[in-house]
Short mmCIF file of C-alpha atoms and ligand atoms in Angstrom, two decimals:
data_model
loop_
_atom_site.label_atom_id
_atom_site.label_comp_id
_atom_site.label_asym_id
_atom_site.label_seq_id
_atom_site.Cartn_x
_atom_site.Cartn_y
_atom_site.Cartn_z
CA MET A 12 -5.57 4.64 -38.51
CA ALA A 13 -7.91 2.14 -36.92
CA VAL A 14 -6.44 2.84 -33.48
CA ALA A 15 -6.80 6.59 -33.91
CA LYS A 16 -10.42 6.14 -34.96
CA ASN A 17 -11.18 4.02 -31.93
CA LYS A 18 -9.65 6.62 -29.65
CA ALA A 19 -11.72 9.40 -31.17
CA GLN A 20 -14.87 7.36 -30.57
CA GLN A 21 -14.12 6.76 -26.90
CA PRO A 22 -15.88 9.20 -24.58
CA ALA A 23 -13.54 11.55 -22.71
CA ALA A 24 -14.28 9.87 -19.38
CA ALA A 25 -13.33 6.48 -20.81
CA ARG A 26 -10.04 7.87 -22.08
CA GLN A 27 -9.28 9.20 -18.62
CA LEU A 28 -9.91 5.75 -17.18
CA SER A 29 -7.58 3.98 -19.58
CA GLY A 30 -3.90 3.70 -18.86
CA LYS A 31 -0.95 1.88 -17.37
CA ALA A 32 0.04 1.67 -13.70
CA GLU A 33 3.02 4.01 -13.99
CA ASP A 34 0.76 6.88 -15.12
CA GLN A 35 -1.04 6.86 -11.80
CA ALA A 36 1.06 9.17 -9.63
CA GLU A 37 -2.01 11.23 -8.79
CA ASN A 38 -3.73 8.12 -7.45
CA LYS A 39 -1.17 7.57 -4.73
CA ALA A 40 -2.52 10.17 -2.34
CA ASP A 41 -2.80 9.04 1.28
CA LEU A 42 -6.18 7.72 2.26
CA GLY A 43 -5.72 9.32 5.67
CA LYS A 44 -5.11 7.77 9.05
CA ASP A 45 -8.44 6.02 9.67
CA GLN A 46 -8.80 4.43 6.26
CA GLU A 47 -5.18 3.33 6.05
CA LEU A 48 -5.25 1.78 9.51
CA ALA A 49 -8.52 0.02 8.66
CA ALA A 50 -6.91 -1.30 5.46
CA TYR A 51 -3.87 -2.40 7.49
CA ARG A 52 -6.05 -4.38 9.87
CA ASP A 53 -8.13 -5.94 7.08
CA MET A 54 -5.07 -6.96 5.04
CA LEU A 55 -3.42 -8.38 8.16
CA LEU A 56 -6.54 -10.41 8.94
CA ILE A 57 -6.35 -12.02 5.49
CA ARG A 58 -2.58 -12.63 5.81
CA ARG A 59 -2.81 -14.24 9.27
CA PHE A 60 -5.91 -16.22 8.33
CA GLU A 61 -4.19 -17.62 5.26
CA GLU A 62 -1.02 -18.45 7.20
CA LYS A 63 -3.15 -20.35 9.72
CA ALA A 64 -5.03 -22.13 6.92
CA GLY A 65 -1.67 -23.16 5.46
CA GLN A 66 -0.60 -24.59 8.83
CA MET A 67 -3.86 -26.43 9.31
CA TYR A 68 -3.58 -27.87 5.82
CA GLY A 69 -0.10 -29.12 6.75
CA MET A 70 -1.56 -30.76 9.87
CA GLY A 71 -4.14 -32.61 7.78
CA LEU A 72 -7.07 -30.65 9.22
CA ILE A 73 -7.94 -29.19 5.81
CA GLY A 74 -8.31 -31.53 2.85
CA GLY A 75 -8.76 -31.09 -0.87
CA PHE A 76 -7.62 -27.95 -2.62
CA CYS A 77 -6.51 -24.82 -0.81
CA HIS A 78 -5.29 -21.75 -2.73
CA LEU A 79 -3.86 -18.96 -0.59
CA TYR A 80 -4.10 -15.21 -1.30
CA ILE A 81 -0.94 -14.18 0.58
CA GLY A 82 0.70 -11.22 -1.18
CA GLN A 83 -2.47 -10.12 -3.00
CA GLU A 84 -4.33 -8.67 0.00
CA ALA A 85 -4.37 -5.01 -1.15
CA VAL A 86 -6.51 -5.90 -4.16
CA VAL A 87 -9.62 -7.10 -2.34
CA VAL A 88 -9.24 -4.73 0.59
CA GLY A 89 -8.89 -1.63 -1.62
CA MET A 90 -11.81 -2.69 -3.83
CA GLN A 91 -14.06 -3.44 -0.89
CA MET A 92 -13.51 0.08 0.50
CA ALA A 93 -15.41 1.53 -2.48
CA LEU A 94 -18.51 -0.69 -2.17
CA LYS A 95 -21.91 -0.25 -0.58
CA LYS A 96 -24.61 -2.65 0.56
CA GLY A 97 -26.16 -4.59 -2.28
CA ASP A 98 -23.03 -4.63 -4.45
CA ALA A 99 -22.11 -8.14 -5.59
CA ILE A 100 -18.74 -9.91 -5.48
CA ILE A 101 -17.77 -13.11 -7.24
CA THR A 102 -14.41 -14.81 -7.74
CA GLY A 103 -12.56 -18.05 -8.49
CA TYR A 104 -11.00 -20.55 -6.12
CA ARG A 105 -8.42 -18.21 -4.49
CA ASP A 106 -11.27 -16.84 -2.48
CA HIS A 107 -10.75 -16.70 1.29
CA GLY A 108 -9.46 -13.11 1.17
CA HIS A 109 -12.55 -11.97 -0.76
CA MET A 110 -14.81 -13.51 1.87
CA LEU A 111 -13.02 -11.88 4.78
CA ALA A 112 -12.88 -8.52 3.00
CA ALA A 113 -16.63 -8.77 2.37
CA GLY A 114 -17.14 -9.15 6.13
CA MET A 115 -17.88 -12.87 6.31
CA ASP A 116 -17.21 -14.51 9.66
CA PRO A 117 -13.67 -16.00 9.90
CA LYS A 118 -15.08 -18.84 12.04
CA GLY A 119 -17.56 -19.84 9.34
CA VAL A 120 -14.89 -19.67 6.64
CA MET A 121 -12.34 -21.70 8.63
CA ALA A 122 -14.99 -24.26 9.64
CA GLU A 123 -15.85 -24.72 5.96
CA LEU A 124 -12.16 -25.26 5.20
CA THR A 125 -12.07 -28.05 7.79
CA GLY A 126 -15.35 -29.50 6.48
CA ARG A 127 -17.38 -28.88 9.63
CA ALA A 128 -21.11 -28.46 10.26
CA HIS A 129 -21.06 -24.71 10.92
CA GLY A 130 -19.00 -23.81 7.90
CA TYR A 131 -20.61 -21.50 5.33
CA SER A 132 -21.67 -24.48 3.19
CA LYS A 133 -22.33 -26.72 6.21
CA GLY A 134 -18.98 -28.41 5.65
CA LYS A 135 -19.98 -29.73 2.24
CA GLY A 136 -18.28 -27.19 -0.01
CA GLY A 137 -14.77 -26.58 1.24
CA SER A 138 -12.31 -23.90 0.19
CA MET A 139 -13.71 -23.14 -3.27
CA HIS A 140 -17.43 -23.20 -2.54
CA MET A 141 -18.65 -20.69 0.01
CA PHE A 142 -21.36 -18.07 -0.37
CA SER A 143 -23.03 -15.33 1.63
CA ALA A 144 -25.99 -13.58 0.03
CA GLU A 145 -26.10 -11.30 3.09
CA LYS A 146 -22.58 -10.01 2.41
CA GLY A 147 -23.04 -9.99 -1.37
CA PHE A 148 -20.50 -12.77 -1.89
CA PHE A 149 -21.51 -15.18 -4.65
CA GLY A 150 -18.59 -17.67 -4.47
CA GLY A 151 -16.00 -19.36 -4.77
CA HIS A 152 -15.79 -21.12 -8.25
CA GLY A 153 -13.36 -23.91 -9.15
CA ILE A 154 -13.67 -23.80 -12.92
CA VAL A 155 -11.30 -21.19 -14.33
CA ALA A 156 -13.29 -18.12 -15.57
CA ALA A 157 -16.69 -19.71 -14.84
CA GLN A 158 -17.39 -16.79 -12.52
CA VAL A 159 -17.09 -14.25 -15.33
CA PRO A 160 -20.46 -14.94 -17.03
CA LEU A 161 -22.02 -15.31 -13.56
CA GLY A 162 -20.64 -11.94 -12.45
CA THR A 163 -21.98 -10.46 -15.67
CA GLY A 164 -25.37 -11.93 -14.74
CA LEU A 165 -25.17 -10.28 -11.33
CA ALA A 166 -24.57 -6.95 -13.08
CA PHE A 167 -27.55 -7.68 -15.34
CA ALA A 168 -29.73 -8.38 -12.28
CA SER A 169 -28.82 -5.03 -10.77
CA LYS A 170 -29.70 -3.16 -13.96
CA TYR A 171 -32.88 -5.19 -14.55
CA ARG A 172 -34.11 -4.34 -11.06
CA GLY A 173 -33.32 -0.66 -11.52
CA GLN A 174 -30.74 -0.65 -8.71
CA ASP A 175 -27.51 1.31 -8.77
CA ASN A 176 -25.47 -1.58 -7.41
CA VAL A 177 -22.34 -2.80 -9.15
CA SER A 178 -20.95 -6.29 -9.63
CA LEU A 179 -17.28 -7.09 -9.02
CA THR A 180 -15.94 -10.08 -10.93
CA TYR A 181 -12.42 -11.15 -10.00
CA PHE A 182 -10.39 -13.50 -12.20
CA GLY A 183 -6.76 -14.32 -12.87
CA ASP A 184 -4.32 -13.58 -15.69
CA GLY A 185 -4.69 -17.19 -16.84
CA ALA A 186 -8.47 -16.95 -16.82
CA ALA A 187 -8.21 -13.81 -18.95
CA ASN A 188 -7.50 -16.02 -21.97
CA GLN A 189 -10.73 -17.99 -21.63
CA GLY A 190 -13.36 -17.65 -24.36
CA GLN A 191 -16.31 -17.06 -22.04
CA VAL A 192 -14.62 -13.89 -20.76
CA TYR A 193 -15.06 -12.26 -24.18
CA GLU A 194 -18.64 -13.41 -24.62
CA SER A 195 -19.29 -11.78 -21.25
CA PHE A 196 -17.51 -8.57 -22.27
CA ASN A 197 -19.66 -8.38 -25.38
CA MET A 198 -22.93 -8.72 -23.47
CA ALA A 199 -21.82 -6.39 -20.69
CA LYS A 200 -21.04 -3.61 -23.15
CA LEU A 201 -24.04 -4.27 -25.37
CA TRP A 202 -26.38 -3.94 -22.40
CA MET A 203 -24.22 -1.35 -20.58
CA LEU A 204 -24.08 -3.44 -17.42
CA PRO A 205 -22.53 -2.18 -14.16
CA ALA A 206 -19.79 -4.82 -14.27
CA ILE A 207 -16.30 -4.22 -12.92
CA TYR A 208 -13.93 -6.91 -14.17
CA ILE A 209 -10.91 -7.17 -11.91
CA ILE A 210 -8.04 -9.13 -13.39
CA GLU A 211 -5.73 -10.26 -10.59
CA ASN A 212 -2.54 -10.40 -12.62
CA ASN A 213 -0.19 -12.28 -10.31
CA GLN A 214 1.85 -13.19 -13.40
CA TYR A 215 1.35 -16.94 -13.19
CA ALA A 216 -1.38 -19.41 -14.02
CA MET A 217 -0.35 -22.49 -12.01
CA GLY A 218 3.25 -22.93 -13.20
CA THR A 219 2.96 -20.96 -16.45
CA SER A 220 4.02 -17.34 -16.61
CA LEU A 221 1.76 -14.92 -18.45
CA LYS A 222 4.55 -14.13 -20.90
CA ARG A 223 4.77 -17.78 -21.98
CA ALA A 224 1.04 -18.32 -22.38
CA SER A 225 -0.37 -15.06 -23.65
CA ALA A 226 -0.10 -13.37 -27.04
CA THR A 227 -0.52 -9.96 -25.40
CA VAL A 228 0.26 -9.17 -21.78
CA ASP A 229 -1.39 -5.77 -21.25
CA LEU A 230 -4.56 -7.27 -19.89
CA TYR A 231 -6.24 -3.94 -19.15
CA GLN A 232 -6.59 -3.53 -22.91
CA ARG A 233 -8.56 -6.75 -23.32
CA GLY A 234 -11.86 -4.89 -23.54
CA ALA A 235 -10.73 -2.76 -26.49
CA ALA A 236 -12.58 -4.88 -29.05
CA HIS A 237 -15.80 -4.22 -27.18
CA GLY A 238 -15.18 -0.58 -26.33
CA ILE A 239 -14.65 -1.33 -22.63
CA PRO A 240 -12.14 0.98 -20.94
CA GLY A 241 -9.41 -0.49 -18.79
CA GLU A 242 -6.82 0.66 -16.32
CA GLN A 243 -3.70 -1.02 -15.02
CA VAL A 244 -3.29 -0.59 -11.28
CA ASP A 245 -0.47 -1.14 -8.77
CA GLY A 246 -2.27 -3.91 -6.92
CA MET A 247 0.37 -4.00 -4.17
CA ASP A 248 -0.53 -0.47 -3.04
CA VAL A 249 -3.90 -0.25 -1.34
CA ARG A 250 -4.06 3.51 -2.05
CA ALA A 251 -3.85 2.93 -5.80
CA VAL A 252 -6.42 0.13 -5.63
CA LYS A 253 -8.86 2.29 -3.65
CA ALA A 254 -8.44 5.20 -6.09
CA ALA A 255 -9.09 2.94 -9.09
CA ALA A 256 -12.02 1.30 -7.29
CA ASP A 257 -13.64 4.68 -6.57
CA LYS A 258 -13.39 5.70 -10.23
CA ALA A 259 -14.66 2.37 -11.53
CA VAL A 260 -17.56 2.17 -9.10
CA LYS A 261 -18.63 5.74 -9.97
CA TRP A 262 -18.34 4.93 -13.67
CA CYS A 263 -20.64 1.92 -13.29
CA ARG A 264 -23.15 3.48 -10.88
CA GLU A 265 -23.61 6.38 -13.30
CA GLY A 266 -24.64 3.96 -16.06
CA ASN A 267 -21.53 4.09 -18.25
CA GLY A 268 -21.31 0.31 -18.69
CA PRO A 269 -18.52 -2.12 -17.80
CA ILE A 270 -14.89 -1.41 -16.98
CA ILE A 271 -11.72 -3.48 -16.52
CA LEU A 272 -9.12 -3.05 -13.77
CA GLU A 273 -5.90 -5.00 -14.22
CA MET A 274 -4.35 -5.37 -10.79
CA MET A 275 -0.60 -5.94 -10.92
CA THR A 276 -0.04 -8.25 -8.00
CA TYR A 277 1.93 -11.30 -6.85
CA ARG A 278 1.29 -14.45 -4.86
CA TYR A 279 4.02 -15.39 -2.42
CA ARG A 280 2.92 -19.02 -2.04
CA GLY A 281 2.60 -21.67 -4.71
CA HIS A 282 -0.52 -21.97 -6.84
CA SER A 283 -2.08 -24.26 -4.24
CA MET A 284 -0.78 -26.05 -1.17
CA SER A 285 0.59 -28.86 -3.34
CA ASP A 286 2.74 -26.61 -5.58
CA PRO A 287 6.47 -26.42 -4.78
CA ALA A 288 6.71 -23.40 -7.18
CA LYS A 289 9.81 -24.54 -9.05
CA TYR A 290 9.01 -22.34 -12.06
CA ARG A 291 10.29 -19.17 -10.37
CA THR A 292 13.30 -18.31 -8.25
CA ARG A 293 13.36 -17.63 -4.52
CA GLU A 294 14.97 -14.29 -5.35
CA GLU A 295 12.01 -13.25 -7.47
CA VAL A 296 9.61 -13.89 -4.57
CA GLU A 297 11.94 -12.29 -2.02
CA LYS A 298 12.28 -9.13 -4.09
CA VAL A 299 8.52 -8.55 -4.14
CA ARG A 300 8.20 -9.40 -0.45
CA THR A 301 10.88 -6.97 0.65
CA GLU A 302 10.20 -4.15 -1.80
CA HIS A 303 6.45 -4.20 -2.45
CA ASP A 304 4.66 -5.96 0.37
CA PRO A 305 1.20 -4.38 0.63
CA ILE A 306 0.98 -4.62 4.42
CA GLU A 307 4.54 -3.45 5.11
CA GLN A 308 3.95 -0.40 2.90
CA VAL A 309 1.08 0.77 5.09
CA ARG A 310 2.96 -0.11 8.29
CA GLN A 311 5.90 2.06 7.29
CA ARG A 312 3.65 4.96 6.29
CA ALA A 313 1.76 4.71 9.58
CA ILE A 314 5.00 4.97 11.57
CA GLN A 315 6.48 7.70 9.41
CA LYS A 316 3.34 9.84 9.52
CA LYS A 317 2.85 9.07 13.22
CA TRP A 318 -0.62 7.60 12.67
CA ALA A 319 0.29 4.82 15.06
CA SER A 320 3.25 3.78 17.19
CA GLU A 321 5.00 0.41 16.88
CA ASP A 322 3.13 -0.61 20.03
CA GLU A 323 -0.26 0.35 18.65
CA LEU A 324 0.41 -1.59 15.45
CA LYS A 325 1.45 -4.60 17.56
CA LYS A 326 -1.90 -4.35 19.34
CA ILE A 327 -3.73 -4.51 16.01
CA ASP A 328 -1.62 -7.56 15.13
CA ALA A 329 -2.41 -9.21 18.47
CA LYS A 330 -6.14 -8.60 18.03
CA VAL A 331 -6.04 -10.06 14.51
CA ARG A 332 -4.14 -13.14 15.75
CA GLU A 333 -6.77 -13.60 18.45
CA ILE A 334 -9.59 -13.57 15.85
CA VAL A 335 -7.72 -16.07 13.69
CA ASN A 336 -6.88 -18.36 16.62
CA GLU A 337 -10.52 -18.34 17.71
CA ALA A 338 -11.55 -19.24 14.15
CA ALA A 339 -9.06 -22.13 14.08
CA GLU A 340 -10.19 -23.35 17.48
CA PHE A 341 -13.83 -23.21 16.38
CA ALA A 342 -13.05 -25.01 13.12
CA THR A 343 -11.16 -27.76 14.94
CA ASN A 344 -13.83 -28.45 17.57
CA ASP A 345 -16.96 -28.04 15.46
CA PRO A 346 -18.53 -31.45 14.60
CA GLU A 347 -18.48 -32.89 11.11
CA PRO A 348 -21.80 -32.67 9.25
CA ASP A 349 -24.34 -35.34 10.09
CA PRO A 350 -24.46 -38.11 7.44
CA SER A 351 -28.10 -37.14 6.72
CA GLU A 352 -26.72 -33.87 5.26
CA LEU A 353 -25.59 -35.92 2.27
CA TYR A 354 -29.14 -35.66 0.99
CA THR A 355 -29.78 -31.95 1.56
CA ASP A 356 -28.93 -28.93 -0.66
CA ILE A 357 -28.82 -31.03 -3.81
CA TYR A 358 -30.88 -31.04 -6.98
CA ALA A 359 -33.13 -34.11 -6.98
C1 TPP B 7 -11.59 -24.63 -17.21
C2 TPP B 7 -10.43 -24.99 -16.35
N1 TPP B 7 -9.23 -25.29 -16.91
C3 TPP B 7 -8.18 -25.61 -16.13
C4 TPP B 7 -8.30 -25.66 -14.77
C5 TPP B 7 -7.08 -25.98 -13.90
N2 TPP B 7 -6.60 -24.73 -13.30
C6 TPP B 7 -6.94 -24.40 -12.05
S1 TPP B 7 -6.30 -22.93 -11.62
C7 TPP B 7 -5.53 -22.72 -13.10
C8 TPP B 7 -4.69 -21.51 -13.35
C9 TPP B 7 -5.43 -20.23 -13.42
O1 TPP B 7 -4.54 -19.15 -13.20
P1 TPP B 7 -5.00 -17.65 -13.04
O2 TPP B 7 -6.25 -17.42 -13.80
O3 TPP B 7 -3.85 -16.79 -13.36
O4 TPP B 7 -5.38 -17.50 -11.49
P2 TPP B 7 -4.45 -17.62 -10.19
O5 TPP B 7 -4.45 -19.07 -9.79
O6 TPP B 7 -3.10 -17.12 -10.54
O7 TPP B 7 -5.11 -16.80 -9.15
C10 TPP B 7 -5.79 -23.80 -13.91
C11 TPP B 7 -5.26 -23.94 -15.28
C12 TPP B 7 -9.57 -25.38 -14.22
N3 TPP B 7 -9.77 -25.37 -12.88
N4 TPP B 7 -10.60 -25.02 -15.01
MG1 MG B 8 -2.51 -15.87 -12.10
#
């Protein structure tokens, strides 16, 4: 009875937005040659950048924590395609892909990873603490779910200023069980804030699978108690992500309040560089890699639909490698911050 009543109270548009990934056949339309090739290039940039960061970590050039986004690229790239200037993005510590998708300079990101003077935080922040107000990227946060109230605040700022900009708050399946997430949901709905909550459900929080740690696993339904609609999305398919992003952004810009997108995704690497990932089998990872890889899916479509030849795709790859190599070179040769920087950018 209670469920039926809730359904009746949901506006028609919210009902349309709610649902599981398998109900999304209509969202799998091609984006067309130009958009798919742009997505291919952007996802490849993240993949190659992260591979290089992994190598540089192994060589001791990057210290501290380093969480790679390899496997999850379609999520940020598809979401970014629906944004406009002034929209805000905030995320946790698995953040390099978000920065690159937002258009931040790979040299500045890599130099921050190596702790150098021309990194985005002048070499004082590292992997988890980079920002670019110009690109609408508000970090980079190491405390699980801490970005959720902050992202809600960014949505509040947009509404308070009378802008039609949206705020994108990314967080993981593990973070979805944090208390502050639900306090944020409550405020976002109460004040009808333009907040898009994107749950990157890669099925693990460090070494713990969602099934072992969570009383319910359909995370797109987590807004139900607050009347926030949610949709589960195939986060390995950039077409599905872009379609969901378009709907969610429109929903928010038109003043309908917050919305949740649960992105079904997977990370190929361990939680961080120091995780040997013994809690899952090689076969499990291999299966996703070979059957659902977000970049390979676009590559195959591009060939099949004759959007690009093998040679043309190799050229995109070569160009991306060049950008990443230049970033690595820059980050290796840039000086470390001057010791006097210890006393700048701090609260006295
Ligand atoms: C408040 C808090 N608790 C615990 C940690 C340690 N920790 C870092 S990442 C993480 C797992 C989070 O997993 P999830 O939200 O699924 O994101 P993913 O790493 O999979 O992207 C934990 C428990 C932390 N950083 N902050
Ligand atoms: Mg996770």
